[in-house]
Amino acid sequence: PDLMPGTRFIYSSPEKYFKAIASHAKRLPLVTGELQMHAIGCYSVHRPVKLGVRRAENLLAQARRALEIASPAERRAAQPALQQAWEQVCFNHFHDTRGGSSILTAYRPAEDQLGGAAAAAETVLSETFRRRVHALPPDPRQRFVFANYSGESFAGWAEHEPWLEWSTWQPDWCLLDERGRIVPHQLVEAEPLMPDAVRLLFPLKVAAGEVATLRIARRPRGKVAKLAGADPAFSVSPRRLQPSAGAALPLPEFALVEDKSDTWSHNIDRFAGPVVARAAWRAPEQVENGPLRTTWRLSGTIGESRLCADWRRYRGSEFWELRLHVAWHEHHKNLRLSWAPGAEIKARNDGISDGGLARASDGAERPLRDRSLLLLADGSRAGVVAPEVFSLAADRTAVHLTLLRSCPLAHHDPKILPPHLPHVNWADQGDHTFVLRFFPAGRVTAAQLDTHALHLQQRPVAADLTRGMPFRPFKDDPDRPL
């Protein structure tokens, strides 16, 4: 009352607030720019809850799109489960939960709730997709069926592990599309460590909301698949990845940065501690050398942690892909990936919620959504797609991604920590995996980076379909129907 005489303050809710101001919406100013920066540590600490929120959001978005083309009865039946799942996700957007500053005891139910929301979405998505798949006519050949519920056309690379009744993939087998054309494929390492496990890599195109079907067949009359695009072969040197033709990629650098700030990182706007260790790599090992993808593996250590970096190049693709595995065992340190695109960074545009934002390359830490577009002094553009990274900084020479932090959970300044902390719950200890795509200097756009980020998170849904096959073959049956 003293602040605003004649005004009555009441407890409200977001719904009541937006309803109350609805009639004034056209007169309200549009504000663009950063939200009020408060605690930069919250952008990157406690990665599991951030990944849990994003995974649940993406599965719910796919489930919603799958239901848009389902029957009214299916939509009605799924609505209660999806509504409850969305409520759980929204609840865990609370700033101390998603921000990573809660105690470990609070994170157990939070991660359970996000897992439950993701499971509910995945169940609706899977059941809706499979009803659609089973409406397809029978076929004498085994099929892979893919549906694209991302909202944008998919044209990229897919991997699938078909169930072959313990058979092994034969040299004369191939994949056929709906028009009977041979689709190029490459055998890659399967997830299970079993002698008969098969994983295939192949190009795939699926329009938004549509399905695509591939069939296993024997190669007709000795034909082979036509290969388009630049060869994926490349070599590795200490500083760069060099394709057989085209622009090289300067290798990012990994560093451990000392970080003695509290969980929130109060009163700082950047992680400016000294570099206490850099990655030490063993000799590179080539683990894939196929017609569609080449992969070199760099394994090594940084501090007390282990790194395994698989660098991938796809046929005809303009990007380089990094699949990074980190076994994280640090205290009071951050893991930073720094990439210098080869020219001065004149400006950049970072992904934020539902859009992008121009930012100064001033070294300040900022939250990240999915990607960063770098505008270089020579007029070209470079980019990073990193949907599993949530914090970055940049200066004129490089972009710096904060991959992991290792502070005690729920430590709030000015609490002074004792010298020995064997009983403390340290953030993010254990195994972490990241998938990033780097676009060298060229003509890449923010829209293209957003599309790559979308399809890394909302990949086509896949299923094997054997209905219509004349019999289920025995292991390595020579008469297997193909």
Coordinates of C-alpha atoms in Angstrom, one line a residue:
P1 CA 0.0 0.0 0.0
D2 CA 2.8 2.5 0.8
L3 CA 4.4 1.7 -2.6
M4 CA 1.2 2.1 -4.7
P5 CA -1.5 3.8 -2.7
G6 CA -5.0 2.6 -3.5
T7 CA -3.7 -0.8 -4.8
R8 CA -4.6 -4.1 -3.2
F9 CA -2.0 -6.9 -3.6
I10 CA -3.2 -10.5 -3.8
Y11 CA -1.6 -13.9 -4.5
S12 CA -2.2 -14.7 -8.1
S13 CA -1.1 -17.1 -10.9
P14 CA 0.3 -16.8 -14.4
E15 CA -3.1 -17.6 -15.8
K16 CA -4.8 -14.8 -13.9
Y17 CA -2.0 -12.4 -14.7
F18 CA -2.2 -12.9 -18.5
K19 CA -6.0 -12.7 -18.4
A20 CA -5.9 -9.4 -16.5
I21 CA -3.5 -7.8 -18.9
A22 CA -5.1 -9.2 -22.1
S23 CA -7.0 -6.0 -22.9
H24 CA -3.8 -4.0 -22.7
A25 CA -1.6 -6.3 -24.7
K26 CA -1.5 -4.1 -27.9
R27 CA -0.2 -1.2 -25.9
L28 CA 2.6 -3.1 -24.1
P29 CA 6.2 -2.4 -25.3
L30 CA 8.2 -5.2 -27.1
V31 CA 11.5 -5.6 -25.3
T32 CA 14.4 -7.5 -27.0
G33 CA 17.8 -8.3 -25.6
E34 CA 19.1 -10.2 -22.7
L35 CA 17.1 -11.1 -19.6
Q36 CA 18.5 -9.9 -16.4
M37 CA 21.7 -11.8 -15.8
H38 CA 22.0 -13.1 -12.3
A39 CA 23.8 -16.4 -11.8
I40 CA 25.9 -17.7 -14.7
G41 CA 26.6 -21.0 -12.9
C42 CA 23.0 -22.1 -13.3
Y43 CA 23.4 -22.1 -17.1
S44 CA 25.5 -25.3 -17.0
V45 CA 25.4 -26.9 -13.5
H46 CA 23.6 -30.3 -13.0
R47 CA 23.3 -31.4 -16.6
P48 CA 20.9 -34.3 -16.0
V49 CA 17.9 -32.1 -15.2
K50 CA 18.6 -29.9 -18.2
L51 CA 18.8 -32.9 -20.5
G52 CA 15.7 -34.4 -18.8
V53 CA 13.7 -31.2 -19.5
R54 CA 14.8 -31.1 -23.2
R55 CA 14.2 -34.8 -23.8
A56 CA 10.7 -34.6 -22.4
E57 CA 9.9 -31.4 -24.3
N58 CA 11.0 -33.0 -27.6
L59 CA 9.2 -36.2 -27.1
L60 CA 6.0 -34.4 -26.2
A61 CA 6.3 -32.2 -29.3
Q62 CA 6.7 -35.3 -31.5
A63 CA 3.7 -37.0 -29.7
R64 CA 1.6 -34.0 -30.4
R65 CA 2.4 -33.9 -34.1
A66 CA 1.8 -37.7 -34.4
L67 CA -1.7 -37.3 -32.9
E68 CA -2.5 -34.4 -35.3
I69 CA -2.9 -37.0 -38.1
A70 CA -4.4 -39.7 -35.9
S71 CA -8.1 -40.4 -35.3
P72 CA -10.2 -38.2 -33.0
A73 CA -10.6 -41.2 -30.7
E74 CA -6.8 -41.6 -30.4
R75 CA -6.4 -37.9 -29.6
R76 CA -9.0 -38.0 -26.9
A77 CA -7.5 -41.1 -25.3
A78 CA -4.0 -39.6 -25.2
Q79 CA -4.9 -36.1 -24.0
P80 CA -5.0 -36.8 -20.2
A81 CA -1.5 -38.5 -20.2
L82 CA 0.0 -35.7 -22.3
Q83 CA -1.6 -33.0 -20.2
Q84 CA -0.2 -34.5 -17.0
A85 CA 3.2 -34.9 -18.7
W86 CA 3.4 -31.3 -19.8
E87 CA 2.4 -30.2 -16.3
Q88 CA 5.3 -32.2 -14.8
V89 CA 7.8 -30.6 -17.3
C90 CA 6.5 -27.1 -16.7
F91 CA 6.8 -27.7 -12.9
N92 CA 10.4 -28.6 -13.3
H93 CA 11.2 -25.4 -15.2
F94 CA 11.2 -23.8 -11.7
H95 CA 14.5 -21.8 -11.5
D96 CA 16.1 -23.7 -8.6
T97 CA 15.3 -27.1 -10.3
R98 CA 16.2 -26.5 -13.9
G99 CA 18.9 -24.1 -12.8
G100 CA 20.9 -26.9 -11.1
S101 CA 21.0 -25.3 -7.6
S102 CA 18.8 -27.7 -5.6
I103 CA 20.1 -30.4 -3.3
L104 CA 20.6 -33.9 -4.5
T105 CA 17.6 -35.1 -2.5
A106 CA 15.4 -32.8 -4.5
Y107 CA 16.8 -33.9 -7.8
R108 CA 15.8 -37.5 -7.3
P109 CA 12.0 -36.8 -7.6
A110 CA 12.6 -34.1 -10.2
E111 CA 14.4 -36.5 -12.5
D112 CA 11.8 -39.2 -11.8
Q113 CA 9.1 -36.7 -12.8
L114 CA 10.9 -35.8 -16.0
G115 CA 11.5 -39.4 -16.8
G116 CA 7.9 -40.2 -16.2
A117 CA 6.8 -37.3 -18.5
A118 CA 9.2 -38.6 -21.2
A119 CA 8.0 -42.1 -20.8
A120 CA 4.4 -41.0 -21.2
A121 CA 5.2 -39.0 -24.3
E122 CA 7.2 -41.9 -25.8
T123 CA 4.4 -44.4 -25.1
V124 CA 1.8 -42.2 -26.9
L125 CA 4.3 -41.5 -29.8
S126 CA 5.2 -45.2 -30.1
E127 CA 1.6 -46.5 -30.0
T128 CA 0.4 -43.9 -32.4
F129 CA 3.2 -44.6 -34.8
R130 CA 2.8 -48.4 -34.7
R131 CA -0.9 -48.2 -35.3
R132 CA 0.0 -46.2 -38.5
V133 CA 2.7 -48.7 -39.4
H134 CA 0.4 -51.7 -39.0
A135 CA -2.1 -50.1 -41.4
L136 CA 0.4 -50.5 -44.2
P137 CA -0.2 -53.4 -46.6
P138 CA 1.7 -56.6 -46.1
D139 CA 5.0 -57.2 -48.0
P140 CA 7.1 -60.3 -48.5
R141 CA 10.3 -58.4 -47.6
Q142 CA 11.4 -57.2 -44.2
R143 CA 10.9 -53.5 -43.9
F144 CA 12.2 -50.5 -41.9
V145 CA 9.5 -47.8 -41.5
F146 CA 10.4 -44.3 -40.5
A147 CA 8.0 -41.5 -39.5
N148 CA 9.0 -37.8 -39.2
Y149 CA 7.1 -35.9 -36.5
S150 CA 9.6 -33.1 -36.2
G151 CA 7.5 -30.5 -38.1
E152 CA 10.2 -30.0 -40.7
S153 CA 11.3 -32.2 -43.6
F154 CA 14.1 -34.6 -42.7
A155 CA 17.0 -35.1 -45.2
G156 CA 20.0 -36.5 -43.4
W157 CA 21.6 -39.7 -42.1
A158 CA 19.9 -42.4 -40.2
E159 CA 21.1 -45.4 -38.3
H160 CA 19.1 -48.5 -37.6
E161 CA 19.7 -51.9 -36.0
P162 CA 17.3 -54.4 -37.6
W163 CA 16.2 -57.7 -36.0
L164 CA 17.4 -60.4 -38.3
E165 CA 16.6 -63.6 -36.3
W166 CA 20.3 -63.9 -35.2
S167 CA 21.4 -63.8 -38.9
T168 CA 24.4 -61.8 -40.0
W169 CA 24.2 -59.2 -42.8
Q170 CA 25.3 -60.7 -46.1
P171 CA 27.6 -59.0 -48.6
D172 CA 24.9 -59.3 -51.4
W173 CA 22.1 -57.7 -49.3
C174 CA 21.0 -54.2 -50.0
L175 CA 18.3 -51.6 -49.1
L176 CA 15.5 -50.6 -51.6
D177 CA 13.3 -47.5 -51.3
E178 CA 9.6 -47.3 -52.2
R179 CA 10.5 -47.0 -55.9
G180 CA 12.8 -50.1 -55.9
R181 CA 16.0 -48.0 -56.1
I182 CA 19.1 -49.2 -54.2
V183 CA 19.8 -47.0 -51.2
P184 CA 23.5 -46.9 -50.2
H185 CA 24.4 -48.2 -46.8
Q186 CA 27.4 -48.8 -44.6
L187 CA 27.8 -51.3 -41.7
V188 CA 28.8 -49.5 -38.5
E189 CA 29.5 -50.6 -35.0
A190 CA 26.3 -51.9 -33.2
E191 CA 25.4 -50.8 -29.7
P192 CA 25.3 -54.4 -28.3
L193 CA 28.6 -56.2 -28.2
M194 CA 27.3 -59.3 -29.8
P195 CA 28.7 -61.2 -32.8
D196 CA 25.4 -61.1 -34.8
A197 CA 24.4 -57.5 -34.0
V198 CA 24.0 -55.3 -37.1
R199 CA 23.8 -51.5 -37.4
L200 CA 23.3 -49.8 -40.7
L201 CA 24.0 -46.2 -41.7
F202 CA 22.2 -44.8 -44.7
P203 CA 20.7 -41.5 -46.2
L204 CA 17.1 -40.9 -45.5
K205 CA 14.5 -38.4 -46.6
V206 CA 11.1 -38.1 -45.0
A207 CA 8.7 -35.2 -45.4
A208 CA 7.2 -33.6 -42.3
G209 CA 4.3 -35.8 -41.0
E210 CA 5.0 -38.6 -43.6
V211 CA 6.5 -42.1 -43.5
A212 CA 9.3 -43.7 -45.6
T213 CA 9.9 -47.4 -46.1
L214 CA 13.1 -49.3 -46.9
R215 CA 13.2 -53.0 -47.7
I216 CA 15.9 -55.6 -47.3
A217 CA 16.7 -57.3 -50.6
R218 CA 19.4 -59.1 -52.5
R219 CA 21.2 -56.8 -54.9
P220 CA 19.4 -57.1 -58.2
R221 CA 21.7 -58.2 -61.1
G222 CA 24.8 -57.0 -59.4
K223 CA 23.8 -53.4 -59.2
V224 CA 25.4 -51.1 -56.6
A225 CA 24.0 -47.9 -55.0
K226 CA 25.0 -44.6 -56.7
L227 CA 27.0 -42.4 -54.4
A228 CA 26.7 -38.6 -54.6
G229 CA 28.6 -35.9 -52.8
A230 CA 32.2 -35.4 -51.7
D231 CA 34.1 -38.4 -50.4
P232 CA 34.0 -38.5 -46.5
A233 CA 37.7 -39.5 -46.2
F234 CA 39.8 -37.1 -44.1
S235 CA 43.1 -37.1 -42.2
V236 CA 43.9 -35.9 -38.7
S237 CA 46.8 -33.6 -37.6
P238 CA 47.5 -32.1 -34.2
R239 CA 45.6 -28.9 -35.1
R240 CA 43.0 -29.7 -37.7
L241 CA 40.9 -32.2 -39.6
Q242 CA 41.6 -32.1 -43.3
P243 CA 39.2 -33.6 -45.9
S244 CA 40.4 -35.0 -49.2
A245 CA 39.0 -31.8 -50.8
G246 CA 37.6 -28.7 -49.3
A247 CA 38.0 -26.6 -46.1
A248 CA 39.7 -28.0 -43.0
L249 CA 38.3 -27.8 -39.6
P250 CA 40.5 -26.3 -36.9
L251 CA 40.4 -28.7 -34.0
P252 CA 38.7 -27.4 -30.9
E253 CA 40.8 -27.3 -27.7
F254 CA 39.7 -28.8 -24.4
A255 CA 40.7 -27.2 -21.1
L256 CA 40.0 -27.5 -17.4
V257 CA 39.3 -24.1 -15.9
E258 CA 39.5 -23.6 -12.2
D259 CA 36.1 -22.5 -10.8
K260 CA 35.9 -21.8 -7.0
S261 CA 32.6 -20.0 -7.3
D262 CA 29.5 -21.3 -5.5
T263 CA 26.8 -23.3 -7.3
W264 CA 25.1 -20.2 -8.6
S265 CA 28.4 -18.5 -9.4
H266 CA 27.3 -15.3 -7.7
N267 CA 28.9 -11.9 -8.4
I268 CA 30.8 -13.0 -11.6
D269 CA 29.8 -12.7 -15.3
R270 CA 32.4 -15.2 -16.7
F271 CA 34.6 -18.1 -15.7
A272 CA 38.0 -16.4 -15.7
G273 CA 39.9 -18.8 -13.5
P274 CA 43.3 -20.2 -14.7
V275 CA 43.5 -23.1 -17.0
V276 CA 44.8 -26.0 -14.9
A277 CA 45.0 -28.8 -17.5
R278 CA 44.6 -29.4 -21.2
A279 CA 43.6 -32.6 -23.0
A280 CA 46.4 -35.1 -23.6
W281 CA 45.5 -37.3 -26.6
R282 CA 46.9 -40.6 -27.7
A283 CA 47.6 -41.3 -31.4
P284 CA 44.4 -41.1 -33.5
E285 CA 42.7 -44.4 -34.5
Q286 CA 40.6 -44.7 -37.6
V287 CA 37.5 -46.7 -36.6
E288 CA 35.4 -46.2 -39.8
N289 CA 36.5 -46.0 -43.4
G290 CA 33.4 -46.5 -45.5
P291 CA 31.7 -45.0 -48.5
L292 CA 29.3 -42.9 -46.4
R293 CA 31.2 -42.0 -43.2
T294 CA 34.7 -41.8 -42.0
T295 CA 35.5 -41.7 -38.3
W296 CA 38.7 -41.0 -36.4
R297 CA 38.9 -41.6 -32.6
L298 CA 40.9 -39.5 -30.3
S299 CA 41.1 -40.9 -26.7
G300 CA 42.9 -39.3 -23.8
T301 CA 42.7 -37.7 -20.5
I302 CA 42.3 -34.3 -18.9
G303 CA 43.0 -33.9 -15.2
E304 CA 41.4 -36.9 -13.5
S305 CA 38.9 -37.4 -16.3
R306 CA 38.8 -39.4 -19.5
L307 CA 37.9 -38.2 -23.0
C308 CA 36.9 -40.1 -26.1
A309 CA 36.3 -38.0 -29.1
D310 CA 34.9 -39.6 -32.3
W311 CA 35.3 -37.2 -35.2
R312 CA 33.0 -38.0 -38.1
R313 CA 32.7 -36.8 -41.7
Y314 CA 29.6 -37.8 -43.8
R315 CA 29.6 -38.1 -47.6
G316 CA 28.7 -34.7 -49.1
S317 CA 28.0 -33.1 -45.8
E318 CA 29.2 -29.6 -45.0
F319 CA 29.6 -30.2 -41.3
W320 CA 31.9 -32.2 -39.1
E321 CA 30.3 -34.2 -36.2
L322 CA 31.9 -34.8 -32.8
R323 CA 30.6 -37.5 -30.6
L324 CA 32.3 -36.9 -27.2
H325 CA 32.3 -39.2 -24.2
V326 CA 33.5 -37.8 -20.9
A327 CA 34.1 -39.7 -17.7
W328 CA 34.0 -36.7 -15.4
H329 CA 35.8 -36.8 -12.0
E330 CA 36.8 -33.2 -11.2
H331 CA 36.2 -30.9 -8.3
H332 CA 36.0 -27.1 -8.6
K333 CA 36.7 -27.2 -12.3
N334 CA 34.9 -26.6 -15.5
L335 CA 35.4 -28.5 -18.8
R336 CA 35.6 -26.0 -21.6
L337 CA 35.6 -26.6 -25.4
S338 CA 37.1 -23.7 -27.3
W339 CA 36.8 -23.5 -31.1
A340 CA 38.5 -20.8 -33.2
P341 CA 36.9 -20.8 -36.7
G342 CA 40.0 -19.5 -38.4
A343 CA 39.0 -15.8 -38.7
E344 CA 38.1 -13.0 -36.3
I345 CA 34.6 -13.3 -34.9
K346 CA 33.0 -10.0 -35.8
A347 CA 29.6 -10.8 -34.3
R348 CA 27.5 -13.8 -33.4
N349 CA 23.8 -14.9 -33.1
D350 CA 23.0 -17.4 -30.4
G351 CA 20.0 -19.6 -30.1
I352 CA 17.6 -18.6 -27.4
S353 CA 14.1 -19.8 -26.6
D354 CA 12.0 -19.6 -29.8
G355 CA 14.6 -17.6 -31.8
G356 CA 18.0 -16.1 -31.9
L357 CA 19.8 -13.1 -30.3
A358 CA 22.7 -11.0 -31.5
R359 CA 25.4 -10.9 -28.8
A360 CA 28.6 -9.1 -28.2
S361 CA 31.8 -11.2 -28.2
D362 CA 32.8 -9.8 -24.9
G363 CA 33.7 -13.0 -23.0
A364 CA 30.7 -12.9 -20.8
E365 CA 29.0 -16.3 -20.1
R366 CA 25.5 -16.6 -21.6
P367 CA 22.8 -19.3 -21.7
L368 CA 22.5 -21.2 -25.0
R369 CA 19.7 -22.9 -26.9
D370 CA 21.0 -25.4 -29.5
R371 CA 23.4 -23.4 -31.6
S372 CA 25.6 -20.3 -32.3
L373 CA 26.1 -18.6 -35.6
L374 CA 29.5 -16.8 -36.0
L375 CA 29.8 -13.9 -38.3
L376 CA 33.4 -13.6 -39.4
A377 CA 35.5 -10.6 -40.3
D378 CA 36.1 -11.9 -43.9
G379 CA 32.3 -11.9 -44.6
S380 CA 31.9 -15.7 -44.2
R381 CA 29.8 -17.5 -41.5
A382 CA 30.6 -20.4 -39.3
G383 CA 28.5 -22.3 -36.8
V384 CA 28.2 -24.7 -33.9
V385 CA 25.2 -27.0 -33.2
A386 CA 25.3 -28.2 -29.6
P387 CA 21.8 -29.1 -28.3
E388 CA 23.2 -30.8 -25.2
V389 CA 25.3 -27.8 -24.2
F390 CA 23.6 -25.0 -22.3
S391 CA 26.2 -22.3 -21.7
L392 CA 28.9 -20.5 -23.7
A393 CA 31.0 -17.4 -23.9
A394 CA 32.9 -15.9 -26.9
D395 CA 35.6 -13.4 -27.7
R396 CA 37.0 -12.1 -31.0
T397 CA 39.1 -15.3 -31.6
A398 CA 37.0 -18.2 -30.4
V399 CA 33.7 -19.5 -29.0
H400 CA 33.9 -21.2 -25.6
L401 CA 31.4 -23.9 -24.7
T402 CA 31.0 -24.8 -21.0
L403 CA 30.4 -28.5 -21.1
L404 CA 30.5 -29.5 -17.4
R405 CA 30.9 -27.9 -14.0
S406 CA 32.0 -29.6 -10.8
C407 CA 30.9 -27.5 -7.9
P408 CA 29.2 -28.8 -4.7
L409 CA 25.5 -28.9 -5.1
A410 CA 23.5 -26.2 -3.3
H411 CA 26.6 -24.3 -2.0
H412 CA 25.5 -20.6 -1.6
D413 CA 28.0 -17.8 -1.1
P414 CA 29.0 -16.6 1.6
K415 CA 29.1 -20.1 3.1
I416 CA 32.7 -21.0 3.7
L417 CA 33.5 -24.6 2.7
P418 CA 35.7 -26.7 4.9
P419 CA 39.1 -27.8 3.5
H420 CA 38.1 -31.5 3.1
L421 CA 34.8 -32.4 1.4
P422 CA 34.6 -36.2 1.1
H423 CA 30.9 -36.1 2.1
V424 CA 29.7 -33.5 -0.4
N425 CA 27.6 -34.2 -3.4
W426 CA 29.6 -32.8 -6.4
A427 CA 27.8 -31.9 -9.5
D428 CA 27.8 -34.0 -12.7
Q429 CA 30.2 -36.7 -11.7
G430 CA 30.3 -39.8 -14.0
D431 CA 29.7 -40.4 -17.7
H432 CA 28.4 -37.8 -20.1
T433 CA 27.9 -37.9 -23.9
F434 CA 27.7 -34.9 -26.3
V435 CA 26.9 -34.7 -30.0
L436 CA 28.1 -31.5 -31.7
R437 CA 28.3 -30.4 -35.3
F438 CA 30.8 -27.8 -36.5
F439 CA 30.3 -25.8 -39.7
P440 CA 33.5 -24.3 -41.1
A441 CA 33.6 -20.8 -42.6
G442 CA 31.2 -20.7 -45.4
R443 CA 27.6 -19.6 -46.0
V444 CA 25.7 -21.5 -43.3
T445 CA 22.6 -19.7 -41.8
A446 CA 20.9 -19.6 -38.4
A447 CA 17.9 -21.5 -39.9
Q448 CA 20.1 -24.3 -41.1
L449 CA 21.7 -24.6 -37.7
D450 CA 18.3 -24.7 -36.1
T451 CA 17.2 -27.5 -38.5
H452 CA 20.2 -29.6 -37.6
A453 CA 19.6 -29.1 -33.9
L454 CA 15.9 -30.0 -34.3
H455 CA 16.7 -33.3 -36.2
L456 CA 19.4 -34.3 -33.7
Q457 CA 16.7 -34.0 -30.9
Q458 CA 13.6 -35.2 -32.9
R459 CA 14.9 -37.9 -35.1
P460 CA 12.5 -40.0 -37.3
V461 CA 10.8 -42.7 -35.3
A462 CA 11.7 -46.2 -36.6
A463 CA 10.3 -49.7 -36.5
D464 CA 10.9 -53.1 -38.2
L465 CA 8.0 -54.6 -40.0
T466 CA 7.9 -58.3 -41.0
R467 CA 4.1 -58.7 -41.6
G468 CA 3.6 -60.3 -45.0
M469 CA 6.9 -62.3 -45.0
P470 CA 6.1 -65.9 -46.0
F471 CA 7.9 -67.3 -43.0
R472 CA 10.2 -66.4 -40.2
P473 CA 13.7 -67.6 -41.2
F474 CA 16.1 -69.6 -39.1
K475 CA 19.6 -68.4 -38.4
D476 CA 21.5 -67.8 -41.6
D477 CA 18.8 -69.6 -43.6
P478 CA 20.0 -69.5 -47.3
D479 CA 16.4 -69.3 -48.4
R480 CA 15.6 -66.2 -46.3
P481 CA 12.9 -64.3 -48.3
L482 CA 14.6 -61.1 -49.6

